């Protein structure tokens, strides 16, 4: 078996690895390289292989940096099976549609300038019509089900505890009486996070491909998230103000709702309206509700008591733009959870424009804010900030909860590898910046792996299994 590391090599975006085994070509993830740089534009449009020569795709989870280039692959002639868990399939349906709309919007923005300059307009990478043909190729494959992808080569998904439906992947080659096992972490989740199972530990791994997003860092101790939320809610109730939470629609929003539900059930917070204001969040919550098989014991117990984790007290899912705008005129107290998570677009920007000038309000960040985003500027204390061409003084109080990362940190990854057992022979460290990857690679060498490699983009490893 040979593996070519095509994406998420020395970076955390565009996860894609090509496996060649028994005359078959298998893609492990088909992620979108994100960012507006020319490199991403070219990379997403041009695969370094013929799309119609690929036999199958194995998809670890629905995040766009792992799944988002599937419609392009299908457009270019891929017609094999896409193996993913049932929840990943359902999340992809809404996330790829959302991504298609963003592709069209992004290109329209760039094209305005190109047309003014007399240049030919760009075509979108893919559009809404390209999603359905891609969805028809999905083969929902539950955790633990064994599929044969080439002669005597089997694939199995295990729960990664990172996002609803997220999987780590075992690829097993059986030769004579012996079995050799490759383990791809996908994005590795964390123990004791709300809603999802803990990552399932897999044993007898010979070859490892691991993510290393936080390979050189430890997360802050799991702070009392519910306690901090309660503090902010008590504050805005007292001041009849608004708590505005920019949040990713898929995953983070459902986690927040889980914590709010818990506080509500325990009678720790007063009755306060919660508005979930993002069409994608509403759809994602519906997918979460359909996939009870992904829930941990606590969430299953909640259901058994007749409680719905995402429907309680005064949670409202805002549908139309008119309803969303109407929130501006309503007096607090209220909680508004809206996207995009980094405030780069979407309804959250309107809520910020409406609330950021009032010192009684609280803006609460619950996720990573990348450089050069509005979210990052607000977190960094920049004031005034620019929204839709107007300057706004930041008078509202700004807080951050950092404890909600969905990626295992260095210690959590190393604990996992230790639990896997001593068989590890070779490891490839991907999905991390250079420093994070190097630090994790050193840890794996200490653990006894004979060969640990940090592949660069396009590097090929031969005779891996
Ligand atoms: Zn992910």
Short mmCIF file of N, CA and C and ligand atoms in Angstrom, two decimals, residues 61 63 65-66 162 187 407, ligand 1:
data_model
loop_
_atom_site.label_atom_id
_atom_site.label_comp_id
_atom_site.label_asym_id
_atom_site.label_seq_id
_atom_site.Cartn_x
_atom_site.Cartn_y
_atom_site.Cartn_z
N UNK A 61 -15.24 12.81 8.51
CA UNK A 61 -16.35 13.56 9.10
C UNK A 61 -16.75 14.73 8.22
N UNK A 63 -16.93 18.10 8.57
CA UNK A 63 -16.35 19.44 8.50
C UNK A 63 -15.84 19.69 7.09
N UNK A 65 -13.39 21.24 5.80
CA UNK A 65 -11.97 21.02 5.45
C UNK A 65 -11.65 19.53 5.27
N UNK A 66 -12.65 18.67 5.49
CA UNK A 66 -12.49 17.23 5.23
C UNK A 66 -13.41 16.73 4.10
N UNK A 162 -15.54 13.87 17.93
CA UNK A 162 -15.12 15.22 17.55
C UNK A 162 -16.29 16.06 17.05
N UNK A 187 -10.10 13.86 12.68
CA UNK A 187 -9.92 14.85 13.75
C UNK A 187 -10.30 14.17 15.05
N UNK A 407 -10.95 19.47 19.48
CA UNK A 407 -9.74 18.69 19.15
C UNK A 407 -9.00 18.29 20.41
ZN1 LIG B 1 -13.07 18.53 12.17
#
